């Protein structure tokens, strides 16, 4: 019957009919102890949850339906408290309205979870991939991070007996984990973001630029600077110099992060598809955010290895790569030859110096190594480059890095001059 109501556009009536029928069958002890029966109920929860954003009265109608059926249950007192709160005329009206809406969403979510646990614990009916998909989707729509993480961890626990569950879920809903990440971050739960992120990588699931940016911001919020570095290393084939490793050798913020990254590099080497799909998700906004964080945490020696790796995965030919650590662009050469942009001159403090590379040599190298138009667009834009130049030349950054920021600035300038000249600030 619910499917008929939903097809005809009567989602609210279908929800009322389905919830009422399940409660009636439970009270009469004739409920069908099959996963599909509960999935039908969870589908009805989802159908009305979809109405909340477009119809301001939807959540009010949902609460009224729940209160009609839930009298005498543990939800009854909570339902009554919602109606009582509307009588507090002394409160700020806008804040009171927001709190009332939040309470209604929580009531809706708690009713959903009550049925989830009735299914799983009271009747010992095992959830399947559709159950997890429906319940998690609804909790994301209702912005309930704690409930969502409980169900998500249940799903991961179920993988011990059936590892195909997660792949069935994401074949039906490829964006579910990404939506979870967004919801957890918006609800100030950065630790949940990182838990989801580790699973995204472990299972080789889809990663998009927004999810990477949220992961980086979550790490920043928690102060996990080493995790920022390690997570980027799982996306790009970064090769660190010995000095870089020494300068940034520190205990990982996450107790098992080193083991995770070690395993990821083996996967990375073995699978070209991982390289192309994950690395291509590192767009210029993600890279700019990452580089700014490296400067913030005084890990500036990560900048050039990361840009080298980023260029490598975006280059049409492996011959177009350049070793930034060899004599071609040493810090001394960079200081003397990075003179194309007046802004770059100011930031690299190279006024009055003569270039050690002849113009013909530079022109030849630019012609040989310049990327295609699409690669040029993909790189950092002028505003991003200008911002990085300013940050690296800031007095506090120079002092904190013991002058290393000047060397990195010169290397960065030369790198951009040769490979991405259109990104140099005018």
Coordinates of C-alpha atoms in Angstrom, one line a residue:
X1 CA 0.0 0.0 0.0
X2 CA 2.8 2.4 0.9
X3 CA 4.3 2.1 -2.6
X4 CA 0.9 3.0 -4.1
X5 CA 0.6 6.1 -1.9
X6 CA 4.2 7.2 -2.7
X7 CA 3.7 6.7 -6.4
X8 CA 0.6 8.9 -6.3
X9 CA 2.5 11.6 -4.3
X10 CA 0.7 10.9 -1.0
X11 CA 4.0 10.5 0.9
X12 CA 2.7 11.8 4.2
X13 CA -0.4 9.6 4.1
X14 CA 1.8 6.7 3.2
X15 CA 4.0 7.4 6.1
X16 CA 1.0 7.5 8.5
X17 CA -0.4 4.3 7.1
X18 CA 2.9 2.4 7.2
X19 CA 3.9 3.5 10.7
X20 CA 0.4 2.9 12.1
X21 CA 0.3 -0.6 10.5
X22 CA 3.7 -1.5 12.0
X23 CA 2.7 -0.3 15.4
X24 CA -0.6 -2.2 15.2
X25 CA 1.1 -5.4 14.1
X26 CA 3.7 -5.1 16.8
X27 CA 1.0 -4.6 19.5
X28 CA -0.9 -7.6 18.2
X29 CA 2.4 -9.6 18.0
X30 CA 1.8 -10.4 14.3
X31 CA 4.6 -8.3 12.8
X32 CA 6.3 -9.9 9.9
X33 CA 9.9 -10.7 11.0
X34 CA 11.5 -10.0 7.7
X35 CA 14.0 -7.4 6.7
X36 CA 11.9 -6.2 3.8
X37 CA 9.0 -5.3 6.2
X38 CA 11.2 -2.9 8.2
X39 CA 12.9 -1.6 5.0
X40 CA 9.4 -0.5 3.8
X41 CA 9.0 1.4 7.0
X42 CA 12.4 3.1 6.7
X43 CA 11.5 3.9 3.1
X44 CA 8.4 5.8 4.3
X45 CA 10.6 7.7 6.8
X46 CA 12.8 8.8 3.9
X47 CA 9.9 9.8 1.7
X48 CA 8.6 12.3 4.2
X49 CA 12.1 13.4 5.2
X50 CA 12.5 14.6 1.6
X51 CA 9.6 17.0 2.1
X52 CA 11.1 18.9 5.0
X53 CA 13.3 21.3 3.1
X54 CA 10.6 22.2 0.5
X55 CA 7.6 22.2 2.9
X56 CA 7.9 24.2 6.2
X57 CA 4.8 22.4 7.6
X58 CA 6.2 18.9 6.7
X59 CA 8.1 18.4 10.0
X60 CA 5.0 19.6 12.0
X61 CA 2.8 17.1 10.3
X62 CA 5.4 14.3 10.9
X63 CA 5.5 15.1 14.6
X64 CA 1.7 15.1 14.8
X65 CA 1.6 11.7 13.2
X66 CA 4.2 10.3 15.5
X67 CA 2.5 11.8 18.6
X68 CA -0.8 10.2 17.5
X69 CA 0.7 6.7 17.4
X70 CA 3.4 7.0 20.1
X71 CA 1.2 7.9 23.1
X72 CA 2.3 5.7 26.0
X73 CA 5.7 5.1 24.6
X74 CA 9.0 6.5 25.8
X75 CA 8.7 9.2 23.1
X76 CA 5.5 10.6 24.6
X77 CA 7.1 12.8 27.2
X78 CA 9.4 14.2 24.6
X79 CA 6.5 14.9 22.3
X80 CA 4.7 16.8 25.1
X81 CA 7.8 18.8 25.9
X82 CA 7.9 20.0 22.3
X83 CA 4.4 21.4 22.5
X84 CA 5.1 22.9 25.9
X85 CA 8.1 24.8 24.6
X86 CA 5.9 26.8 22.3
X87 CA 4.4 28.5 25.3
X88 CA 7.7 30.1 26.4
X89 CA 6.9 33.6 25.2
X90 CA 9.7 35.2 27.0
X91 CA 12.4 33.6 24.9
X92 CA 13.8 35.2 21.7
X93 CA 11.4 34.2 19.0
X94 CA 13.9 33.4 16.3
X95 CA 16.1 31.2 18.6
X96 CA 13.0 29.5 20.0
X97 CA 11.8 28.7 16.5
X98 CA 15.1 27.2 15.6
X99 CA 15.2 25.2 18.8
X100 CA 11.7 24.0 18.2
X101 CA 12.6 22.9 14.6
X102 CA 15.7 21.1 16.0
X103 CA 13.6 19.3 18.6
X104 CA 11.2 18.1 16.0
X105 CA 13.9 16.8 13.8
X106 CA 15.4 15.0 16.8
X107 CA 12.0 13.4 17.6
X108 CA 11.7 12.2 14.1
X109 CA 15.2 10.7 14.1
X110 CA 14.7 9.1 17.6
X111 CA 11.5 7.5 16.3
X112 CA 13.4 6.1 13.3
X113 CA 16.2 4.8 15.6
X114 CA 13.6 3.2 17.9
X115 CA 12.3 1.1 15.0
X116 CA 15.9 0.4 13.9
X117 CA 16.6 -1.1 17.3
X118 CA 13.3 -2.9 17.5
X119 CA 14.2 -4.6 14.3
X120 CA 17.8 -5.4 15.3
X121 CA 17.6 -6.1 19.0
X122 CA 14.0 -6.9 20.0
X123 CA 13.3 -9.1 17.0
X124 CA 16.9 -10.0 16.0
X125 CA 16.1 -9.2 12.3
X126 CA 19.4 -8.6 10.5
X127 CA 19.7 -5.3 8.6
X128 CA 20.8 -5.6 5.0
X129 CA 22.5 -3.1 2.7
X130 CA 19.2 -1.5 1.9
X131 CA 18.4 -1.0 5.6
X132 CA 21.7 0.8 6.2
X133 CA 21.3 2.9 3.1
X134 CA 17.8 4.0 4.0
X135 CA 18.5 4.7 7.7
X136 CA 21.7 6.6 7.0
X137 CA 20.2 8.6 4.2
X138 CA 17.4 9.7 6.5
X139 CA 19.7 10.6 9.4
X140 CA 21.8 12.7 7.0
X141 CA 18.7 14.6 5.9
X142 CA 17.8 15.2 9.5
X143 CA 21.4 16.2 10.4
X144 CA 21.7 13.8 13.3
X145 CA 25.5 13.0 13.6
X146 CA 25.4 10.8 16.7
X147 CA 22.7 8.5 15.5
X148 CA 24.3 8.4 12.0
X149 CA 27.6 7.3 13.4
X150 CA 26.0 4.6 15.5
X151 CA 24.3 3.1 12.4
X152 CA 27.5 3.6 10.4
X153 CA 29.5 1.6 12.9
X154 CA 26.9 -1.1 12.9
X155 CA 27.3 -1.3 9.2
X156 CA 31.1 -1.6 9.5
X157 CA 30.6 -4.3 12.1
X158 CA 28.4 -6.2 9.7
X159 CA 31.2 -6.3 7.2
X160 CA 32.9 -9.0 9.3
X161 CA 30.2 -11.5 8.1
X162 CA 29.5 -10.0 4.7
X163 CA 32.0 -7.7 3.1
X164 CA 29.8 -7.2 0.1
X165 CA 27.4 -5.0 2.1
X166 CA 29.4 -1.8 1.7
X167 CA 29.7 -2.3 -2.1
X168 CA 26.0 -3.0 -2.4
X169 CA 25.3 0.2 -0.5
X170 CA 27.5 2.4 -2.7
X171 CA 26.4 0.8 -5.9
X172 CA 22.9 2.1 -5.0
X173 CA 24.1 5.4 -3.4
X174 CA 27.6 6.5 -4.5
X175 CA 27.5 9.8 -2.6
X176 CA 26.3 8.5 0.8
X177 CA 29.7 8.6 2.6
X178 CA 30.5 12.0 1.0
X179 CA 27.1 13.3 2.4
X180 CA 28.0 11.8 5.8
X181 CA 31.4 13.7 5.7
X182 CA 29.7 17.0 4.9
X183 CA 27.1 16.5 7.6
X184 CA 29.6 15.6 10.3
X185 CA 31.8 18.6 9.5
X186 CA 28.8 21.0 9.5
X187 CA 27.8 19.6 12.9
X188 CA 31.3 20.1 14.3
X189 CA 32.3 16.5 14.5
X190 CA 35.8 16.5 12.8
X191 CA 36.8 13.2 14.4
X192 CA 33.8 11.5 12.7
X193 CA 35.0 13.1 9.4
X194 CA 38.4 11.4 9.7
X195 CA 36.8 8.1 10.6
X196 CA 34.8 8.2 7.4
X197 CA 37.7 9.4 5.4
X198 CA 39.9 6.4 6.5
X199 CA 37.1 4.1 5.3
X200 CA 36.7 5.9 2.0
X201 CA 40.4 5.3 1.3
X202 CA 40.5 1.7 2.7
X203 CA 37.6 0.6 0.5
X204 CA 38.8 2.4 -2.5
X205 CA 35.6 4.4 -2.8
X206 CA 34.8 7.6 -4.7
X207 CA 36.6 10.7 -3.4
X208 CA 35.8 14.2 -4.7
X209 CA 37.5 17.6 -4.1
X210 CA 34.9 18.7 -1.5
X211 CA 35.5 15.6 0.6
X212 CA 39.3 16.2 0.5
X213 CA 38.9 19.8 1.5
X214 CA 36.6 18.8 4.4
X215 CA 39.1 16.2 5.5
X216 CA 41.9 18.8 5.5
X217 CA 39.8 21.3 7.5
X218 CA 38.8 18.6 10.0
X219 CA 42.5 17.8 10.5
X220 CA 43.2 21.5 10.9
X221 CA 40.4 21.8 13.4
X222 CA 41.9 19.0 15.5
X223 CA 45.5 20.2 15.0
X224 CA 46.5 17.0 13.2
X225 CA 49.3 18.4 11.0
X226 CA 51.0 15.0 10.4
X227 CA 47.7 13.5 9.4
X228 CA 47.2 16.3 6.8
X229 CA 50.6 15.4 5.3
X230 CA 50.0 11.6 5.4
X231 CA 46.5 11.9 3.9
X232 CA 47.8 13.9 1.0
X233 CA 50.5 11.3 0.5
X234 CA 47.8 8.7 0.1
X235 CA 46.3 10.7 -2.8
X236 CA 49.5 11.8 -4.6
X237 CA 52.7 9.8 -5.3
X238 CA 54.8 12.2 -3.3
X239 CA 58.6 11.5 -3.1
X240 CA 60.2 13.2 -0.2
X241 CA 63.9 14.2 0.0
X242 CA 65.9 13.0 2.9
X243 CA 66.1 16.6 4.3
X244 CA 62.3 16.8 4.1
X245 CA 61.8 13.7 6.0
X246 CA 64.3 14.8 8.7
X247 CA 62.8 18.2 9.1
X248 CA 59.3 16.8 9.4
X249 CA 59.8 13.6 11.3
X250 CA 57.2 13.5 14.1
X251 CA 54.9 11.1 15.7
X252 CA 51.7 10.6 13.8
X253 CA 48.6 12.2 15.2
X254 CA 46.7 9.0 14.6
X255 CA 48.1 5.9 16.3
X256 CA 47.6 3.7 13.3
X257 CA 48.2 6.3 10.6
X258 CA 51.7 5.2 9.6
X259 CA 50.4 1.6 9.0
X260 CA 47.5 2.9 7.0
X261 CA 49.7 5.0 4.8
X262 CA 52.2 2.2 4.3
X263 CA 49.4 0.0 3.0
X264 CA 48.0 2.7 0.9
X265 CA 51.3 3.3 -0.9
X266 CA 51.4 -0.4 -1.9
X267 CA 47.8 0.0 -3.3
X268 CA 48.9 3.2 -5.0
X269 CA 51.8 1.5 -6.8
X270 CA 49.8 -1.5 -7.8
X271 CA 46.8 0.3 -9.2
X272 CA 46.9 3.0 -11.9
X273 CA 43.1 3.5 -11.5
X274 CA 43.6 4.7 -7.9
X275 CA 46.2 7.2 -9.0
X276 CA 44.1 8.6 -11.8
X277 CA 40.8 8.8 -9.8
X278 CA 42.1 10.0 -6.5
X279 CA 44.9 12.3 -7.7
X280 CA 42.5 14.0 -10.2
X281 CA 40.3 14.9 -7.3
X282 CA 43.0 17.1 -6.0
X283 CA 42.0 20.3 -7.8
X284 CA 43.6 23.7 -7.4
X285 CA 41.4 24.8 -4.5
X286 CA 42.3 21.6 -2.6
X287 CA 46.0 22.1 -3.3
X288 CA 45.9 25.8 -2.3
X289 CA 44.3 24.8 1.0
X290 CA 46.9 22.1 1.6
X291 CA 49.8 24.4 0.9
X292 CA 48.4 27.1 3.1
X293 CA 48.1 24.6 5.9
X294 CA 51.7 23.4 5.3
X295 CA 52.8 27.0 5.8
X296 CA 50.6 27.4 8.9
X297 CA 52.2 24.4 10.5
X298 CA 55.8 25.3 9.4
X299 CA 56.0 22.3 7.2
X300 CA 57.1 24.3 4.2
X301 CA 59.5 21.6 3.0
X302 CA 56.4 19.6 1.9
X303 CA 55.4 22.2 -0.6
X304 CA 57.7 21.4 -3.5
X305 CA 57.6 17.6 -3.3
X306 CA 53.8 17.8 -3.3
X307 CA 53.7 20.2 -6.3
X308 CA 56.0 17.9 -8.2
X309 CA 53.8 14.9 -7.5
X310 CA 50.7 16.9 -8.5
X311 CA 52.3 18.0 -11.7
X312 CA 53.3 14.4 -12.4
X313 CA 49.8 13.0 -12.2
X314 CA 48.4 15.9 -14.3
X315 CA 51.1 15.8 -17.0
X316 CA 50.3 14.3 -20.4
X317 CA 53.8 12.9 -20.6
X318 CA 56.2 11.6 -17.9
X319 CA 59.0 13.4 -19.8
X320 CA 57.5 16.8 -18.8
X321 CA 58.4 16.3 -15.1
X322 CA 61.2 18.2 -13.4
X323 CA 63.3 17.2 -10.4
X324 CA 63.1 20.2 -8.2
X325 CA 65.8 18.8 -5.9
X326 CA 68.6 18.5 -8.4
X327 CA 70.9 21.2 -9.8
X328 CA 68.3 22.3 -12.4
X329 CA 66.4 24.3 -9.8
X330 CA 68.5 24.5 -6.7
X331 CA 67.6 27.2 -4.2
X332 CA 70.6 29.3 -5.5
X333 CA 69.6 29.0 -9.1
X334 CA 66.0 29.8 -8.2
X335 CA 67.1 33.0 -6.3
X336 CA 69.0 34.2 -9.3
X337 CA 66.7 33.2 -12.2
X338 CA 63.2 33.8 -10.8
X339 CA 62.9 37.3 -12.1
X340 CA 59.9 37.3 -14.5
X341 CA 57.3 38.9 -12.2
X342 CA 57.9 42.2 -10.3
X343 CA 55.8 40.7 -7.5
X344 CA 58.0 37.6 -7.5
X345 CA 61.1 39.9 -7.3
X346 CA 59.8 41.5 -4.2
X347 CA 58.9 38.3 -2.5
X348 CA 62.1 36.4 -3.4
X349 CA 64.3 39.5 -2.6
X350 CA 66.3 39.2 -5.8
X351 CA 66.5 42.9 -6.8
X352 CA 69.7 43.7 -8.6
X353 CA 70.7 40.1 -9.2
X354 CA 71.6 38.9 -12.7
X355 CA 70.1 35.7 -14.1
X356 CA 72.5 32.8 -14.4
X357 CA 70.4 31.2 -17.1
X358 CA 70.5 32.8 -20.5
X359 CA 67.2 33.8 -22.0
X360 CA 67.6 31.3 -24.8
X361 CA 68.0 28.5 -22.2
X362 CA 64.9 29.6 -20.3
X363 CA 62.9 29.9 -23.5
X364 CA 63.9 26.4 -24.6
X365 CA 63.1 24.9 -21.2
X366 CA 59.7 26.7 -21.1
X367 CA 58.8 25.5 -24.6
X368 CA 59.9 21.9 -23.7
X369 CA 58.1 21.7 -20.3
X370 CA 55.1 24.0 -20.7
X371 CA 51.8 22.2 -20.1
X372 CA 48.8 22.1 -22.3
X373 CA 46.1 24.8 -21.8
X374 CA 44.0 22.4 -19.8
X375 CA 46.9 21.6 -17.4
X376 CA 47.6 25.3 -17.1
X377 CA 44.0 26.0 -16.1
X378 CA 44.2 23.1 -13.6
X379 CA 47.1 24.6 -11.8
X380 CA 47.0 27.3 -9.1
X381 CA 45.6 30.6 -10.4
X382 CA 47.2 34.0 -10.1
X383 CA 45.4 34.9 -6.9
X384 CA 46.4 31.6 -5.2
X385 CA 50.0 32.0 -6.2
X386 CA 50.1 35.6 -5.1
X387 CA 48.6 34.6 -1.7
X388 CA 51.3 31.9 -1.3
X389 CA 54.1 34.3 -2.2
X390 CA 52.8 36.7 0.5
X391 CA 52.5 34.0 3.1
X392 CA 56.0 32.7 2.5
X393 CA 57.5 36.1 2.7
X394 CA 55.7 37.1 5.9
X395 CA 58.1 38.1 8.6
X396 CA 56.7 35.6 11.1
X397 CA 56.9 32.7 8.6
X398 CA 60.4 33.6 7.6
X399 CA 61.5 33.7 11.3
X400 CA 59.6 30.5 12.3
X401 CA 61.2 28.6 9.4
X402 CA 64.7 30.0 10.1
X403 CA 64.8 31.5 6.6
X404 CA 63.8 28.3 4.8
X405 CA 60.6 29.9 3.5
X406 CA 62.7 32.2 1.3
X407 CA 64.4 29.2 -0.3
X408 CA 61.0 27.5 -0.9
X409 CA 59.6 30.7 -2.2
X410 CA 62.4 30.9 -4.8
X411 CA 62.0 27.3 -5.8
X412 CA 58.2 27.8 -6.1
X413 CA 58.7 30.8 -8.2
X414 CA 61.1 29.1 -10.6
X415 CA 58.8 26.1 -10.8
X416 CA 55.8 28.2 -11.8
X417 CA 57.9 30.3 -14.2
X418 CA 59.0 27.3 -16.1
X419 CA 55.9 25.1 -16.1
X420 CA 53.0 27.4 -15.4
X421 CA 54.0 31.0 -16.5
X422 CA 50.4 32.1 -16.9
X423 CA 49.9 31.6 -13.2
X424 CA 52.5 34.2 -12.3
X425 CA 51.0 37.4 -10.8
X426 CA 51.5 40.4 -13.0

